[in-house]
Coordinates of C-alpha atoms and ligand atoms in Angstrom, one line a residue:
X1 CA 11.3 16.0 30.8
X2 CA 14.0 17.3 28.6
X3 CA 17.8 16.8 29.3
X4 CA 20.9 17.6 27.4
X5 CA 22.6 14.4 28.6
X6 CA 21.4 11.1 30.0
X7 CA 24.1 8.9 31.6
X8 CA 23.2 5.3 32.2
X9 CA 25.7 3.6 34.4
X10 CA 25.8 0.0 35.8
X11 CA 26.6 1.3 39.3
X12 CA 26.4 4.9 40.7
X13 CA 28.2 5.7 44.0
X14 CA 26.4 8.9 45.0
X15 CA 28.6 9.8 48.1
X16 CA 25.5 11.3 49.5
X17 CA 24.9 11.4 53.4
X18 CA 23.9 7.7 53.3
X19 CA 26.6 6.6 50.8
X20 CA 23.8 5.3 48.5
X21 CA 24.9 2.8 45.8
X22 CA 22.5 2.7 42.8
X23 CA 22.4 -0.1 40.3
X24 CA 21.2 0.3 36.8
X25 CA 20.2 4.0 37.3
X26 CA 20.5 7.0 35.1
X27 CA 21.4 10.7 35.6
X28 CA 19.8 13.4 33.6
X29 CA 21.9 16.6 33.1
X30 CA 20.6 20.0 31.9
X31 CA 22.3 23.4 32.1
X32 CA 25.4 21.6 33.6
X33 CA 23.4 20.4 36.6
X34 CA 22.1 17.1 37.8
X35 CA 18.3 17.3 37.2
X36 CA 17.2 13.8 37.9
X37 CA 18.6 10.4 39.3
X38 CA 16.3 7.6 38.6
X39 CA 16.0 3.9 37.5
X40 CA 16.9 3.6 33.9
X41 CA 13.8 1.9 32.9
X42 CA 11.8 5.0 34.1
X43 CA 14.3 7.5 32.5
X44 CA 13.7 5.8 29.2
X45 CA 10.0 6.5 29.5
X46 CA 10.1 9.9 30.9
X47 CA 13.3 11.7 29.7
X48 CA 13.8 13.0 26.3
X49 CA 17.7 13.3 26.0
X50 CA 19.7 15.0 23.3
X51 CA 22.6 12.6 24.1
X52 CA 22.5 9.2 26.0
X53 CA 25.7 7.6 27.2
X54 CA 25.6 3.9 27.9
X55 CA 28.1 2.7 30.5
X56 CA 27.7 -1.1 31.1
X57 CA 30.3 -2.4 33.6
X58 CA 31.2 1.1 34.7
X59 CA 30.9 2.8 38.0
X60 CA 29.9 6.5 38.0
X61 CA 31.3 8.7 40.8
X62 CA 31.5 12.3 41.7
X63 CA 34.6 14.0 40.2
X64 CA 37.6 13.5 42.5
X65 CA 39.0 16.6 44.3
X66 CA 42.7 17.0 44.8
X67 CA 42.6 19.2 47.8
X68 CA 46.3 20.0 47.9
X69 CA 48.7 20.4 45.1
X70 CA 51.2 22.7 43.3
X71 CA 50.1 22.0 39.7
X72 CA 53.0 23.3 37.7
X73 CA 55.6 21.5 39.8
X74 CA 54.7 18.6 37.4
X75 CA 57.6 20.0 35.4
X76 CA 59.9 19.0 38.2
X77 CA 58.6 15.5 38.5
X78 CA 61.5 13.1 39.2
X79 CA 64.1 15.9 39.3
X80 CA 65.4 14.9 42.7
X81 CA 64.1 12.0 44.6
X82 CA 65.0 10.0 47.8
X83 CA 66.1 12.9 49.9
X84 CA 65.1 14.4 53.2
X85 CA 62.6 17.4 53.0
X86 CA 65.1 20.1 53.9
X87 CA 67.9 18.9 51.6
X88 CA 65.4 18.3 48.9
X89 CA 64.0 21.8 49.2
X90 CA 67.1 23.8 49.8
X91 CA 69.5 22.1 47.4
X92 CA 67.2 21.1 44.6
X93 CA 63.6 22.5 44.5
X94 CA 64.1 26.1 45.6
X95 CA 67.3 26.8 43.4
X96 CA 65.5 25.2 40.4
X97 CA 62.4 27.3 41.0
X98 CA 64.4 30.4 41.6
X99 CA 66.1 29.9 38.2
X100 CA 63.2 28.8 36.1
X101 CA 59.7 29.7 37.4
X102 CA 58.0 32.4 35.4
X103 CA 54.6 32.7 33.8
X104 CA 55.4 30.4 30.9
X105 CA 56.8 27.7 33.3
X106 CA 53.4 27.9 35.3
X107 CA 51.4 27.7 32.1
X108 CA 53.1 24.6 30.6
X109 CA 53.4 22.9 34.1
X110 CA 49.7 23.6 34.9
X111 CA 48.6 22.3 31.5
X112 CA 50.5 19.0 32.1
X113 CA 49.0 18.7 35.6
X114 CA 45.5 19.4 34.4
X115 CA 45.8 16.8 31.6
X116 CA 47.2 14.3 34.1
X117 CA 44.4 15.1 36.6
X118 CA 41.5 15.1 34.2
X119 CA 42.6 11.7 32.7
X120 CA 42.7 10.3 36.3
X121 CA 39.2 11.4 37.1
X122 CA 40.2 14.6 39.2
X123 CA 37.8 17.3 38.2
X124 CA 38.8 20.0 40.8
X125 CA 42.1 20.8 42.5
X126 CA 43.2 23.2 45.2
X127 CA 46.5 24.9 44.1
X128 CA 49.3 26.8 45.8
X129 CA 51.9 28.3 43.6
X130 CA 53.4 31.5 42.1
X131 CA 51.7 33.2 39.1
X132 CA 48.2 32.0 40.0
X133 CA 46.5 34.1 37.4
X134 CA 48.3 31.9 34.8
X135 CA 47.1 28.6 36.5
X136 CA 43.6 30.0 36.7
X137 CA 43.6 30.9 33.1
X138 CA 45.0 27.5 31.9
X139 CA 42.5 25.5 34.1
X140 CA 39.5 27.4 32.9
X141 CA 40.5 27.0 29.3
X142 CA 40.7 23.2 29.8
X143 CA 37.2 23.2 31.3
X144 CA 38.5 22.1 34.7
X145 CA 37.5 23.4 38.1
X146 CA 40.0 24.7 40.7
X147 CA 40.5 26.7 43.8
X148 CA 43.6 28.9 42.9
X149 CA 45.8 30.0 45.8
X150 CA 46.5 33.6 46.4
X151 CA 50.0 32.7 47.5
X152 CA 51.9 34.7 50.2
X153 CA 55.5 34.3 51.4
X154 CA 57.8 36.7 53.3
X155 CA 60.6 36.5 50.7
X156 CA 60.7 38.1 47.2
X157 CA 60.3 35.9 44.1
X158 CA 59.9 36.6 40.4
X159 CA 56.2 36.9 41.2
X160 CA 56.2 39.5 43.9
X161 CA 58.6 41.4 46.2
X162 CA 56.9 41.7 49.5
X163 CA 54.0 40.2 51.5
X164 CA 52.0 43.4 50.6
X165 CA 52.6 42.9 46.9
X166 CA 51.5 39.2 47.2
X167 CA 48.4 40.2 49.0
X168 CA 47.6 43.0 46.4
X169 CA 48.0 40.5 43.6
X170 CA 45.9 38.0 45.4
X171 CA 43.1 40.7 45.9
X172 CA 43.3 41.4 42.1
X173 CA 42.9 37.7 41.3
X174 CA 39.9 37.5 43.6
X175 CA 38.3 40.4 41.8
X176 CA 38.9 38.9 38.4
X177 CA 37.3 35.5 39.2
X178 CA 34.6 36.8 41.4
X179 CA 31.8 35.2 39.3
X180 CA 33.6 32.6 37.4
X181 CA 31.7 29.2 37.1
X182 CA 34.8 27.1 37.4
X183 CA 37.5 29.1 39.2
X184 CA 37.4 30.1 42.9
X185 CA 40.3 31.5 45.0
X186 CA 41.6 30.9 48.5
X187 CA 44.4 32.6 50.5
X188 CA 47.5 30.4 50.4
X189 CA 50.1 31.6 52.9
X190 CA 52.8 29.0 52.3
X191 CA 53.6 27.8 55.8
X192 CA 54.0 29.3 59.4
X193 CA 57.8 29.3 59.0
X194 CA 57.7 31.2 55.7
X195 CA 55.0 33.9 56.6
X196 CA 55.3 36.2 59.5
X197 CA 52.5 37.4 61.9
X198 CA 51.6 40.7 60.2
X199 CA 50.7 39.1 56.8
X200 CA 49.1 36.2 58.5
X201 CA 46.9 38.5 60.6
X202 CA 45.9 40.4 57.5
X203 CA 45.0 37.2 55.7
X204 CA 42.8 36.2 58.6
X205 CA 40.8 39.4 58.3
X206 CA 40.6 39.3 54.5
X207 CA 39.5 35.8 54.4
X208 CA 36.6 36.5 56.7
X209 CA 35.7 39.6 54.7
X210 CA 35.9 37.8 51.3
X211 CA 34.4 34.5 52.6
X212 CA 37.3 32.5 51.2
X213 CA 39.3 29.6 52.6
X214 CA 42.9 29.8 54.0
X215 CA 45.1 27.1 52.5
X216 CA 48.4 26.5 54.5
X217 CA 51.0 23.7 55.1
X218 CA 50.9 23.1 58.8
X219 CA 52.7 20.7 61.1
X220 CA 54.2 18.9 58.1
X221 CA 57.2 17.5 60.1
X222 CA 58.4 17.2 63.7
X223 CA 61.3 19.5 62.8
X224 CA 58.9 22.3 61.8
X225 CA 57.2 22.1 65.2
X226 CA 60.3 21.7 67.3
X227 CA 62.1 24.6 65.5
X228 CA 59.1 26.9 66.2
X229 CA 59.0 25.9 69.8
X230 CA 62.8 26.4 70.2
X231 CA 62.6 29.8 68.5
X232 CA 59.4 31.2 69.8
X233 CA 58.2 29.0 72.6
X234 CA 55.0 28.3 70.6
X235 CA 53.7 25.4 68.4
X236 CA 52.7 26.7 64.9
X237 CA 49.2 25.6 65.5
X238 CA 48.9 27.7 68.7
X239 CA 50.4 30.7 66.8
X240 CA 47.9 30.3 64.0
X241 CA 45.1 30.1 66.6
X242 CA 46.3 33.3 68.4
X243 CA 46.3 35.0 64.9
X244 CA 42.7 34.1 64.4
X245 CA 43.3 31.5 61.5
X246 CA 42.0 28.2 63.2
X247 CA 38.3 28.2 62.0
X248 CA 35.9 26.8 59.4
X249 CA 37.8 28.4 56.6
X250 CA 41.2 26.8 57.5
X251 CA 42.5 24.2 55.0
X252 CA 45.5 22.8 56.9
X253 CA 47.7 20.5 54.9
X254 CA 49.8 17.5 56.3
X255 CA 49.2 17.8 60.1
X256 CA 51.5 14.9 61.0
X257 CA 52.2 16.3 64.4
X258 CA 49.0 16.7 66.5
X259 CA 48.2 16.6 70.1
X260 CA 44.8 15.6 71.4
X261 CA 43.9 19.2 72.3
X262 CA 44.7 20.4 68.9
X263 CA 42.5 17.6 67.4
X264 CA 39.6 18.7 69.6
X265 CA 40.2 22.4 68.6
X266 CA 40.1 21.5 64.9
X267 CA 36.8 19.6 65.5
X268 CA 35.3 22.4 67.5
X269 CA 36.1 25.1 65.1
X270 CA 35.0 23.2 62.0
X271 CA 38.6 23.4 60.4
X272 CA 39.6 20.9 57.7
X273 CA 42.7 18.8 57.3
X274 CA 44.2 17.7 53.9
X275 CA 46.0 14.4 54.3
X276 CA 48.7 13.8 51.7
X277 CA 49.9 10.3 52.5
X278 CA 52.2 9.6 49.7
X279 CA 54.1 12.9 50.0
X280 CA 54.4 12.4 53.6
X281 CA 55.7 8.8 53.0
X282 CA 58.1 9.8 50.3
X283 CA 59.6 12.7 52.3
X284 CA 59.4 10.6 55.5
X285 CA 57.5 13.6 57.1
X286 CA 55.6 11.5 59.6
X287 CA 52.0 10.2 59.8
X288 CA 48.8 12.2 60.0
X289 CA 46.5 10.5 62.6
X290 CA 43.6 10.2 60.1
X291 CA 41.5 7.7 62.1
X292 CA 41.7 9.9 65.3
X293 CA 40.7 13.0 63.2
X294 CA 37.8 11.3 61.7
X295 CA 36.6 9.8 65.1
X296 CA 36.7 13.3 66.4
X297 CA 34.5 14.6 63.7
X298 CA 37.2 16.5 61.8
X299 CA 36.7 17.0 58.0
X300 CA 39.6 15.2 56.4
X301 CA 40.2 15.6 52.7
X302 CA 42.9 14.2 50.4
X303 CA 45.6 15.7 48.3
X304 CA 48.6 14.5 46.2
X305 CA 50.9 17.5 47.0
X306 CA 53.0 18.6 44.0
X307 CA 54.4 16.0 41.5
X308 CA 57.9 16.7 42.7
X309 CA 57.2 14.9 46.0
X310 CA 54.7 12.1 45.2
X311 CA 55.5 11.8 42.0
X312 CA 52.0 11.6 40.5
X313 CA 48.7 13.4 40.8
X314 CA 46.8 10.2 41.2
X315 CA 43.7 10.5 43.6
X316 CA 42.9 6.9 43.1
X317 CA 46.3 5.9 44.3
X318 CA 46.1 8.4 47.1
X319 CA 42.7 6.9 48.2
X320 CA 44.3 3.4 48.4
X321 CA 47.3 4.7 50.3
X322 CA 45.1 6.6 52.8
X323 CA 43.0 3.6 53.4
X324 CA 46.0 1.3 53.9
X325 CA 48.1 3.8 55.9
X326 CA 45.2 4.8 58.1
X327 CA 44.9 1.1 59.1
X328 CA 48.6 0.7 59.6
X329 CA 49.0 3.9 61.8
X330 CA 46.0 3.3 64.0
X331 CA 46.6 -0.4 64.3
X332 CA 42.9 -1.1 63.3
X333 CA 42.0 -2.9 60.1
X334 CA 38.6 -1.3 60.1
X335 CA 40.0 2.2 60.1
X336 CA 39.6 4.4 57.0
X337 CA 37.3 2.0 55.1
X338 CA 36.9 2.2 51.4
X339 CA 33.7 4.3 51.6
X340 CA 35.5 6.8 53.9
X341 CA 38.5 7.1 51.6
X342 CA 36.1 7.8 48.7
X343 CA 34.4 10.5 50.9
X344 CA 37.8 12.1 51.6
X345 CA 38.6 12.3 47.9
X346 CA 35.1 13.9 47.0
X347 CA 32.7 15.4 49.5
X348 CA 35.2 16.2 52.2
X349 CA 37.4 18.0 49.7
X350 CA 34.4 19.9 48.6
X351 CA 33.5 20.8 52.2
X352 CA 37.1 21.9 52.9
X353 CA 37.0 24.3 49.9
X354 CA 33.6 25.6 50.7
X355 CA 32.1 24.1 47.6
X356 CA 30.0 21.3 49.1
X357 CA 26.7 22.9 47.9
X358 CA 28.1 22.6 44.4
X359 CA 30.2 19.5 44.0
X360 CA 31.5 16.5 45.9
X361 CA 28.4 14.1 45.6
X362 CA 25.9 13.0 43.1
X363 CA 22.8 14.8 44.3
X364 CA 19.9 16.8 42.6
X365 CA 20.9 20.3 41.8
X366 CA 24.6 19.8 42.1
X367 CA 27.0 20.4 39.2
X368 CA 27.4 17.5 36.9
X369 CA 31.1 16.9 37.7
X370 CA 31.2 13.2 37.0
X371 CA 33.6 10.4 36.3
X372 CA 33.0 6.9 34.9
X373 CA 35.5 4.0 35.3
X374 CA 35.3 0.9 33.4
X375 CA 35.6 -2.1 35.8
X376 CA 35.6 -4.8 33.2
X377 CA 39.4 -5.3 33.6
X378 CA 40.9 -8.6 35.0
X379 CA 42.2 -6.8 38.1
X380 CA 38.8 -5.4 39.0
X381 CA 36.9 -8.6 38.5
X382 CA 35.0 -10.4 39.8
X383 CA 33.0 -7.6 41.4
X384 CA 31.1 -7.9 44.7
X385 CA 31.4 -4.2 45.9
X386 CA 32.1 -1.4 43.3
X387 CA 33.7 0.8 46.0
X388 CA 36.1 -1.9 47.0
X389 CA 37.3 -2.3 43.4
X390 CA 37.5 1.5 43.0
X391 CA 39.6 2.1 46.2
X392 CA 41.7 -1.0 46.4
X393 CA 42.2 -2.2 42.8
X394 CA 41.3 0.3 40.1
X395 CA 43.9 2.2 38.0
X396 CA 43.7 5.5 36.1
X397 CA 43.5 3.9 32.8
X398 CA 40.0 2.7 33.7
X399 CA 38.9 6.3 33.8
X400 CA 36.9 6.6 30.5
X401 CA 34.5 9.5 30.6
X402 CA 34.8 12.7 32.6
X403 CA 32.3 15.6 32.7
X404 CA 32.9 19.0 34.4
X405 CA 29.7 21.1 34.8
X406 CA 28.0 18.8 32.2
X407 CA 30.7 19.3 29.6
X408 CA 32.6 16.2 28.5
X409 CA 36.3 16.9 29.0
X410 CA 37.5 13.2 28.7
X411 CA 35.8 11.1 26.1
X412 CA 36.8 7.4 25.8
X413 CA 39.9 8.2 27.8
X414 CA 41.0 11.1 25.5
X415 CA 40.9 14.7 26.4
X416 CA 38.5 16.9 24.4
X417 CA 40.0 20.3 25.5
X418 CA 43.8 19.6 25.5
X419 CA 46.2 18.5 22.8
X420 CA 48.3 15.6 24.3
X421 CA 51.2 15.8 22.0
X422 CA 51.6 19.5 22.4
X423 CA 51.4 19.4 26.2
X424 CA 54.0 16.6 26.3
X425 CA 56.3 18.4 23.9
X426 CA 56.3 21.6 26.0
X427 CA 57.2 19.6 29.1
X428 CA 60.1 17.8 27.3
X429 CA 61.5 21.2 26.3
X430 CA 61.3 22.3 29.9
X431 CA 63.1 19.2 31.0
X432 CA 65.8 19.6 28.5
X433 CA 66.4 23.2 29.7
X434 CA 66.3 22.3 33.4
X435 CA 68.5 19.3 33.2
X436 CA 71.4 21.2 31.5
Ligands
LIG1 ZN1 52.5 21.2 49.4

């Protein structure tokens, strides 16, 4: 058999339905897809590969999926910290965005985020921000995969003037990326408190017609829920359910305030939750009941949120925080085990985004979105269980090789599609302007 690429890793964590861990196996890649997974000895005899990559001491995993972020907010990293959510938003983030966010801000910010994510083993992200056509283009140019949000809010911005215009621009984006190999789109109404009933209803219909997800911040804080109940006598979750948005295409982000009936409803309808533990901790937003959701059979993915509230786009760190916080919040040390944290950062993210036939695990026929980490560092030795080192001890500098659709985008820790010095210099120019 012929293959373009043969990757021989000491360990492979497949994240398939049995969480199989393979030792001394190889993966053959052709046309960007996984064509064979077999013991290395057998691969050497039967596969004729154009290129062979030897990875002793490395663990190979499916590319990590950041299921919620605002990529270009990386330019606002560290601008305002240690403030409550509403003060942070109203006095710092929104005024800065109002003054500075345009297409070139989004291009430079997305490039910085894409560089950071690829170097951290993230191969796909789910974005929500203005000027999504710019994020889509920058991401595709870097050879990364993304689901780009067709953002909708009630208020005018430099990007669009009315909900109708946001939706029209979203539809144009959908049309443009209809058959793109790396870029998909999703509706991204910002939150229940920033989008009114009429556009939400229209989004529910359009999501069904186009077969795309609906990505929304939901029940982020207790205040959000209490304000809605005081103003309209209805919890935001109930309102979205009434408008037809609670279903398999829902990608609901944060969900720190959940009643048992809401958890049951999420499970029954096949809706997904994106847990952003570090953003929730930093903004003191509350705790998502992850163990309860998983026990109920709800699909829970992981996200970093934007770099302004985290402050990094580090899915390795997010896995560790989710595994630790899940234990603390549930009072059970066996809640959110390492294998489950890895599933949340890979296959569960893929399922939330409707991409689980394509990415999220190492299985035959899936896209070769792969990440190799070198575990031969003092802090990841000795090694009993690769998944334990990966989730509880590994750092991003151990990400050495990254492939997206079979194309190597990180080689020996360095990007092949982006120029580091240029990306950093653009970011510094923005910081100098913004800090004036
Ligand atoms: Zn967010």
